[in-house]
Coordinates of C-alpha atoms and ligand atoms in Angstrom, one line a residue:
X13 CA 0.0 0.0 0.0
X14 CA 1.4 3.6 -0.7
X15 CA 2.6 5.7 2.3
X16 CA 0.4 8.4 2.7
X17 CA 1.8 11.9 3.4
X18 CA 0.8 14.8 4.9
X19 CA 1.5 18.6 3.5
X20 CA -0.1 21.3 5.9
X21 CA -0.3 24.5 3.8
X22 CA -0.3 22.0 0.7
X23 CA -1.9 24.9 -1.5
X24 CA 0.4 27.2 -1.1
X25 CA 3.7 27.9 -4.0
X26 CA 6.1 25.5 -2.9
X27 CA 3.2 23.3 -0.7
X28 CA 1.4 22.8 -4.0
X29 CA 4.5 21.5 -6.4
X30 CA 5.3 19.4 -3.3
X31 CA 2.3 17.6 -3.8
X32 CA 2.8 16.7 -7.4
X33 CA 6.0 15.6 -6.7
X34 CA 5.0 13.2 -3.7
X35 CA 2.1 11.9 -5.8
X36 CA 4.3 11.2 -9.4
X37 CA 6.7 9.5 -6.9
X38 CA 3.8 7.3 -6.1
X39 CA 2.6 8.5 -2.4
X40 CA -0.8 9.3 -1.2
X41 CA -1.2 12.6 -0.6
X42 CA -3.9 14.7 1.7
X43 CA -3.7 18.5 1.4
X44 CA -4.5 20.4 4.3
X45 CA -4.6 24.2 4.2
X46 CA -7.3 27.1 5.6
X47 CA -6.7 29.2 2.3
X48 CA -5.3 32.4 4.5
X49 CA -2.3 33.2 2.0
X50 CA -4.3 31.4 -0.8
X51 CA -7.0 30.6 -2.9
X52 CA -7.7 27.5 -5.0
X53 CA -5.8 28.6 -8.0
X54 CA -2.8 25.9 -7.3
X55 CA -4.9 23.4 -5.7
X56 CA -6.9 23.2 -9.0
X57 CA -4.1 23.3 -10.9
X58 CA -2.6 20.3 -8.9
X59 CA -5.6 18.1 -9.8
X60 CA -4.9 18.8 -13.2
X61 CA -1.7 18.3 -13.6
X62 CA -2.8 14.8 -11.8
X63 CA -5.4 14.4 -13.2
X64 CA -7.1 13.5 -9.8
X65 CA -8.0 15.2 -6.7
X66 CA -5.9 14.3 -3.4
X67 CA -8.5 14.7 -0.6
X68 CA -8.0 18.3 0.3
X69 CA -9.4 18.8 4.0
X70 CA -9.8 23.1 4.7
X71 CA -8.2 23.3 8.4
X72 CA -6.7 25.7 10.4
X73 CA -3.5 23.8 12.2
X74 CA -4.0 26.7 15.4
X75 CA -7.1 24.5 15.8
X76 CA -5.7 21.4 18.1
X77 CA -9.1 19.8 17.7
X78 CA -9.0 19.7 13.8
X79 CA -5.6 18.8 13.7
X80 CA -6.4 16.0 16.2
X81 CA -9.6 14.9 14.0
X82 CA -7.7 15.3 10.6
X83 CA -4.9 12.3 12.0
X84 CA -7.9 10.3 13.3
X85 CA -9.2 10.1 10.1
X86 CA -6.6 10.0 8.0
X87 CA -3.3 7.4 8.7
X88 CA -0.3 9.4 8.6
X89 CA 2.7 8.3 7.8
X90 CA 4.9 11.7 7.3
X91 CA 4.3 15.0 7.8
X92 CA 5.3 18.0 5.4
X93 CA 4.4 21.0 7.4
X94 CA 4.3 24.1 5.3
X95 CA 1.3 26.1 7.1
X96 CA 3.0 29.5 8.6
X97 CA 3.0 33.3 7.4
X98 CA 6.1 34.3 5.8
X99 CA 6.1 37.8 4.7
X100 CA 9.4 39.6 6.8
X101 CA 7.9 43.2 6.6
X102 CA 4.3 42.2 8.1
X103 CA 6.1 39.5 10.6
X104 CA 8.5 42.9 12.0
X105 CA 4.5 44.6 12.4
X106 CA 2.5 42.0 13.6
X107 CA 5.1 39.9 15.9
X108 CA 2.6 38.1 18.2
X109 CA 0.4 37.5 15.2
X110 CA 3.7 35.3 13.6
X111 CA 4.5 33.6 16.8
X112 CA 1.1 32.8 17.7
X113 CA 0.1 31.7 14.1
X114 CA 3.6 29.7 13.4
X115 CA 4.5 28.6 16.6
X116 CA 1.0 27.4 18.1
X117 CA 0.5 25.3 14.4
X118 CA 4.0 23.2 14.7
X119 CA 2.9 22.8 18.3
X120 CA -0.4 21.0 17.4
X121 CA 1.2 19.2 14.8
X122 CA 4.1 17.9 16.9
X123 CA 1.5 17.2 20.0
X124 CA -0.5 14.9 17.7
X125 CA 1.8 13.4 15.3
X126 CA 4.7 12.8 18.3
X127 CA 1.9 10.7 20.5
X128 CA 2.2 8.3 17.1
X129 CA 6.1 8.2 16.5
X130 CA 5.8 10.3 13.3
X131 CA 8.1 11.9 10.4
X132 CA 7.4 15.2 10.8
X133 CA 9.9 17.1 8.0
X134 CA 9.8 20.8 8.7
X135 CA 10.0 23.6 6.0
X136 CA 13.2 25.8 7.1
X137 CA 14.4 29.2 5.6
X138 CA 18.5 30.0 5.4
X139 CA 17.5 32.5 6.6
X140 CA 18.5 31.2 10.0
X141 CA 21.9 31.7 9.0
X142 CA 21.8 35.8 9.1
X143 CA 24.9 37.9 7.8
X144 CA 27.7 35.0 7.4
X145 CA 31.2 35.7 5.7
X146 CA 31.7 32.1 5.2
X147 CA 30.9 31.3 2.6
X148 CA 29.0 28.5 1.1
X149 CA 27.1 28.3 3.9
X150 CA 27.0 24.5 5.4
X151 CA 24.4 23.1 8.0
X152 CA 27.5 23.4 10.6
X153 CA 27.6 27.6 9.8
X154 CA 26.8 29.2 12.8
X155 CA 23.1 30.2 13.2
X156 CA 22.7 34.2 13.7
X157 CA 20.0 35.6 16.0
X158 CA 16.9 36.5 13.9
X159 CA 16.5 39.8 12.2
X160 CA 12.9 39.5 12.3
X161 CA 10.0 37.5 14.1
X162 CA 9.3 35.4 11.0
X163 CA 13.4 34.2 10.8
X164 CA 12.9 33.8 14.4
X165 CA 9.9 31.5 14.2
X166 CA 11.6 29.4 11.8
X167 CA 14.8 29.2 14.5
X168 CA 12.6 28.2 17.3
X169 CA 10.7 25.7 15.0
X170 CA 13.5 23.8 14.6
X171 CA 14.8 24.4 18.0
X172 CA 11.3 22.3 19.0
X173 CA 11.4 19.9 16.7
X174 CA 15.4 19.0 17.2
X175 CA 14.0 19.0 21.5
X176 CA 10.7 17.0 20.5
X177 CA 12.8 14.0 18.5
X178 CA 15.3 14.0 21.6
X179 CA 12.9 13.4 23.7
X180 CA 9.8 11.5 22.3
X181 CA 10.6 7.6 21.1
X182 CA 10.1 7.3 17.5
X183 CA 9.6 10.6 16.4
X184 CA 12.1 11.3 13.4
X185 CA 12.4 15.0 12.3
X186 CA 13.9 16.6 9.2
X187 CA 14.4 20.4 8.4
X188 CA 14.7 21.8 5.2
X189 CA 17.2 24.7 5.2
X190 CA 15.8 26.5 1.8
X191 CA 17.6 29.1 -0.4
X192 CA 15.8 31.7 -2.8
X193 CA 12.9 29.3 -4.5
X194 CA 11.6 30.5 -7.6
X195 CA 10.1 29.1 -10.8
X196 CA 7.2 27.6 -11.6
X197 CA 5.8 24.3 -12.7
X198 CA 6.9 23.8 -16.5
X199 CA 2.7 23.2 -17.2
X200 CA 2.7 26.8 -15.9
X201 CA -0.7 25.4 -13.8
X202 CA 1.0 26.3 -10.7
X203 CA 2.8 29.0 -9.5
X204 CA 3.7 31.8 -6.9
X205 CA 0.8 34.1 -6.3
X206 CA 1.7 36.9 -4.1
X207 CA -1.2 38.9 -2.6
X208 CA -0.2 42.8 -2.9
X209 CA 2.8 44.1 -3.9
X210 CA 5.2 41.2 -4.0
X211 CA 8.2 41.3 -1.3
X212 CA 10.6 39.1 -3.0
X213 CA 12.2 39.7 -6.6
X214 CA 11.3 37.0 -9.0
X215 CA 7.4 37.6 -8.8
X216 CA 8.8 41.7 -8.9
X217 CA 10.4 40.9 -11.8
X218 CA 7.4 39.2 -13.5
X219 CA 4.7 41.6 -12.7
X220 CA 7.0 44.4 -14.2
X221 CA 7.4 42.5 -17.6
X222 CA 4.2 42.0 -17.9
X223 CA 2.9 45.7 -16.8
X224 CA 1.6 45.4 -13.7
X225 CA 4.1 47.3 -12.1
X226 CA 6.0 50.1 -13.8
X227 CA 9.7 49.4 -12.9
X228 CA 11.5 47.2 -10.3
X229 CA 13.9 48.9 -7.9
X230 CA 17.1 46.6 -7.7
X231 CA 17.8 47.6 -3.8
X232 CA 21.5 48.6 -3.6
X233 CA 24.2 48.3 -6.3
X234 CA 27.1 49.2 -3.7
X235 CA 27.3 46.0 -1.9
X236 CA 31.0 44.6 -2.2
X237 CA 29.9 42.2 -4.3
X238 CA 31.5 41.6 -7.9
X239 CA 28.8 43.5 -9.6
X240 CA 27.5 45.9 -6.6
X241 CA 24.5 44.0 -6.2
X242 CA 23.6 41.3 -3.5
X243 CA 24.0 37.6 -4.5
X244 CA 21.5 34.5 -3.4
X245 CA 21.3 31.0 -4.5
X246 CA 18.1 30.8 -6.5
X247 CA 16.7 27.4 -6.1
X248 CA 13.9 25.7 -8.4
X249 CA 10.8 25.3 -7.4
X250 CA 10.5 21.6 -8.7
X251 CA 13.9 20.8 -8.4
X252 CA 13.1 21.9 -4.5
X253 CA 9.9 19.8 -4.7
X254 CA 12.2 17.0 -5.3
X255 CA 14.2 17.6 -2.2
X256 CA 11.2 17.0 0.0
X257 CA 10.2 13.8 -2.0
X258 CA 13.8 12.5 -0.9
X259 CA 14.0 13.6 1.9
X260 CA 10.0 11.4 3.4
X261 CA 11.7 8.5 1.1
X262 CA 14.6 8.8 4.0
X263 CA 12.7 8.8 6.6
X264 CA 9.8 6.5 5.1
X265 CA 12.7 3.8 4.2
X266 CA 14.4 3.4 7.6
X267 CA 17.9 5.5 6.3
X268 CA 18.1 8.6 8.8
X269 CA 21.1 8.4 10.5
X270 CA 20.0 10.6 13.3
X271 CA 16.8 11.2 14.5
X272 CA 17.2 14.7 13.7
X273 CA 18.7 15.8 10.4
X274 CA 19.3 19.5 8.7
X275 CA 19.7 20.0 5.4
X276 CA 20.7 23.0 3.1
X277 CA 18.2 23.1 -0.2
X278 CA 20.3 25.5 -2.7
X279 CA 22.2 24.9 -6.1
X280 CA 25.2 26.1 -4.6
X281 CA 26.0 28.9 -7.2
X282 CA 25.7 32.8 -6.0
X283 CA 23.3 34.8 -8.4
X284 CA 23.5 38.7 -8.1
X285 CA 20.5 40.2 -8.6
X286 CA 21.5 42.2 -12.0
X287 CA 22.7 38.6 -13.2
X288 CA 19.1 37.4 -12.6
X289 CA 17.7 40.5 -14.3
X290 CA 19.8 40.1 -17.4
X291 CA 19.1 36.3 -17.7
X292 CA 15.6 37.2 -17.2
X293 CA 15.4 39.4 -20.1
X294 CA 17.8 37.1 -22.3
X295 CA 15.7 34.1 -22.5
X296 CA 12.5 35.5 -22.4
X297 CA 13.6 37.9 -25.2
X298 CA 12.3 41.4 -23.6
X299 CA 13.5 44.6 -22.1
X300 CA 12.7 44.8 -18.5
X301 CA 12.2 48.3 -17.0
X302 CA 14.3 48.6 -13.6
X303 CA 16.5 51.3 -11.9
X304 CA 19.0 51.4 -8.8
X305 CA 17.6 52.5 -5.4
X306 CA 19.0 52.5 -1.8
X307 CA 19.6 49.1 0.1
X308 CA 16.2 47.7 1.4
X309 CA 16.8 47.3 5.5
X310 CA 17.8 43.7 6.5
X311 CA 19.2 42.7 2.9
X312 CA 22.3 40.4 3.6
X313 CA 25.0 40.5 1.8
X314 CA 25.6 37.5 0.1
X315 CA 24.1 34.1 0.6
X316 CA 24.5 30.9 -1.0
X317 CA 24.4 27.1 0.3
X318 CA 27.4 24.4 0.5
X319 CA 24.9 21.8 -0.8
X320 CA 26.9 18.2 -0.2
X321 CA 25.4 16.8 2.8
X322 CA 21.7 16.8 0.7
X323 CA 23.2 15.4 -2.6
X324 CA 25.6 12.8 -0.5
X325 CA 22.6 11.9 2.5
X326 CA 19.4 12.9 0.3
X327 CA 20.6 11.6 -2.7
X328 CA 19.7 15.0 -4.2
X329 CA 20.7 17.8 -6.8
X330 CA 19.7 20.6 -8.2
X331 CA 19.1 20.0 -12.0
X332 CA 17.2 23.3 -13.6
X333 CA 19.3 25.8 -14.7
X334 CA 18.4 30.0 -13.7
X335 CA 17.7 30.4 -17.6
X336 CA 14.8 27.4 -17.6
X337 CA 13.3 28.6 -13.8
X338 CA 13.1 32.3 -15.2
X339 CA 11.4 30.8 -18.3
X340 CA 8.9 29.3 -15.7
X341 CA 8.2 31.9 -14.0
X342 CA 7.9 33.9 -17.2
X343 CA 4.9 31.4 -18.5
X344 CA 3.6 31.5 -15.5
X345 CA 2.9 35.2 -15.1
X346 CA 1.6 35.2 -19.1
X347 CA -1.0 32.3 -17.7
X348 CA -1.9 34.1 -14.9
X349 CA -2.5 37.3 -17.6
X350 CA -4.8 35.0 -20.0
X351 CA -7.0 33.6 -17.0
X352 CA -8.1 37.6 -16.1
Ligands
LIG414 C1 13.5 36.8 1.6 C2 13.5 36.8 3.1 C3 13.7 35.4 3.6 C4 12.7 34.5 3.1 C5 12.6 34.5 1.6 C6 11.5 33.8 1.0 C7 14.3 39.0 3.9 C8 15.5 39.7 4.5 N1 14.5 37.7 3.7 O1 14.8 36.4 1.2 O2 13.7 35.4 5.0 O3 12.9 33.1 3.5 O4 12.5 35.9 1.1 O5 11.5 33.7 -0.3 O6 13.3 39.5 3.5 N2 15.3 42.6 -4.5 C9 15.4 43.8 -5.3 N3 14.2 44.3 -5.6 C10 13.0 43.8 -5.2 C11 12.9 42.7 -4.5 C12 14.2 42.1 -4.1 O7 16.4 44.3 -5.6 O8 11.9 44.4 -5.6 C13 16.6 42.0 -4.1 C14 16.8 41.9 -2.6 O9 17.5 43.1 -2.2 C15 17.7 40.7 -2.5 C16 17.2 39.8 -3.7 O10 16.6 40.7 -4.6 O11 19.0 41.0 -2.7 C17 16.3 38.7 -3.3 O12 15.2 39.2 -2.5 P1 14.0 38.4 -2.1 O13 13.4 37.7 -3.2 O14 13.0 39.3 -1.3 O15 14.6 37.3 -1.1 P2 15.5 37.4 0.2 O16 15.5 38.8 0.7 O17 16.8 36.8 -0.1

């Protein structure tokens, strides 16, 4: 029988490619998500791209009962918990709205599913690593404190879940350490769908090709960087899809070697921001409107990941080259155009 998995927050960007790539690796899936930072646009376009419909249950994971209800009826073998706010700026405004939200979800989760010795893999940010001038950054590097309540919730996240396998027998927990994810699905059916003004520079970049915005500011060009502008290891979104697929398989197949393991999700190559822009523009054959402006607060410098320990343990790499996941993203923002 296949294993069945759990993704929390499974209609979100990188909760919703997740999902196709559990299912085309042959796992049962169940979607959970209370459509907060959503709407049904990527669930839908899952179930086609499936051509079926995991059961999709609409819960909020705050809500211990639901959570409780949702593993009574469903058998569980790993959890993929993606369910938490992420925007930086709002998480610096609303701080006990982030904790609450992020914190009191993982809590449920790990209060139900440790009670059954469960997989619990949870999604992680390098973000945890702050400002670093050692670079690649490898899952030894030196954690920074958080610059904001969202990077914080993600450093106490794991904090819990590296406590919770410690101390309760048979529960096996992973964390996913992820880099700049970007992209699309190559069906262009799902996709990123930021609500507002979009925070990070891929969907920036997107909106501004395709007029929704008049220019993007590219935030600082005097970084000591080779090119002036900050550099970040822009990941995939299906190749980081993949990552989680191997990273159940692990735990699902009996191979951890600890009960708790971290890994970095990143190509391992440093992108500047003008790099992106002009490989943006190259292969999607257009001029994109953009100008230099003043650092944006809490920018690091540079960022990218030492990736080994995933393609050695995880049996993972990166595949998709920046020119193919900008040509995503690119057919994604056109579909989104032709739907309104
Ligand atoms: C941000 C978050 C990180 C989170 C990640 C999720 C911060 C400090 N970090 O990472 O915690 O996990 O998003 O995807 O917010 N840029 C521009 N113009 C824009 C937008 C961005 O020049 O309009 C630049 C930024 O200065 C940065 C790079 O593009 O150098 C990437 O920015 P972004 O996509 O927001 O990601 P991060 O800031 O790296």
């Amino acid at each position: 029988m296949a294993k069945q998995v759990l993704v929390s927050g499974g209609a979100g960007f990188i909760g919703s490619h997740v999902t196709v790539e559990l299912a085309q690796a042959g796992y049962d899936v169940v979607v959970a998500d209370n459509f907060s930072n959503c709407d049904k646009t990527c669930y839908e376009g899952v179930c086609r791209i499936l051509g079926k419909r995991p059961p999709l249950v609409e819960m909020d994971f705050c809500d211990k009962a639901a959570v409780e209800k949702l593993f009574s009826d469903y058998q569980i073998d790993a959890v993929i918990h993606f369910a938490a706010f992420k925007a930086v700026g709002e998480s610096v405004a609303e701080p006990v709205k982030y904790y609450k939200n992020n914190l009191l979800s993982f809590l449920n989760l790990l209060e139900v599913a440790s009670v059954k010795g469960g997989n619990v893999l949870f999604s992680s940010s390098a973000t945890v690593y702050g400002e670093t001038d050692q670079l690649p950054v490898t899952e030894q590097s030196p954690r920074q404190s958080a610059t904001s309540p969202y990077g914080n919730t993600k450093q106490i996240c794991e904090d819990i879940l590296r406590d919770s396998v410690k101390a309760y027998l048979g529960l096996k927990g992973i964390a996913l350490r992820y880099f700049n994810p970007i992209g699309a699905h190559p069906s262009a059916l799902i996709g990123e769908l930021p609500r507002g003004v979009p925070n990070n520079l891929v969907p920036f970049i997107t909106q501004t090709a395709i007029g929704k915005r008049a220019c993007l500011s590219i935030f600082g060009n005097d970084y000591p960087t080779p090119d002036g502008t900050c550099q970040r290891d822009y990941i995939d979104i299906v190749d980081l899809a993949r990552a989680h697929v191997c990273a159940v398989a692990r735990m699902l197949d009996g191979k951890m070697e600890q009960a708790y393991e971290i890994y970095n999700v990143g190509t391992g190559r440093p992108v500047s921001v003008l790099e992106l822009v002009t490989a943006f523009e190259k292969v999607n054959g257009l001029k994109l409107n953009y100008k230099f402006a003043p650092r944006r607060p809490g920018d690091v410098t540079a960022i990218w990941a030492d990736p080994t320990l995933a393609n050695e343990k995880l049996g993972w790499k990166a595949t998709r080259t920046v020119e193919q996941t900008l040509a995503s993203a690119w057919a994604w923002e056109k579909h989104l155009a032709e739907k309104q």
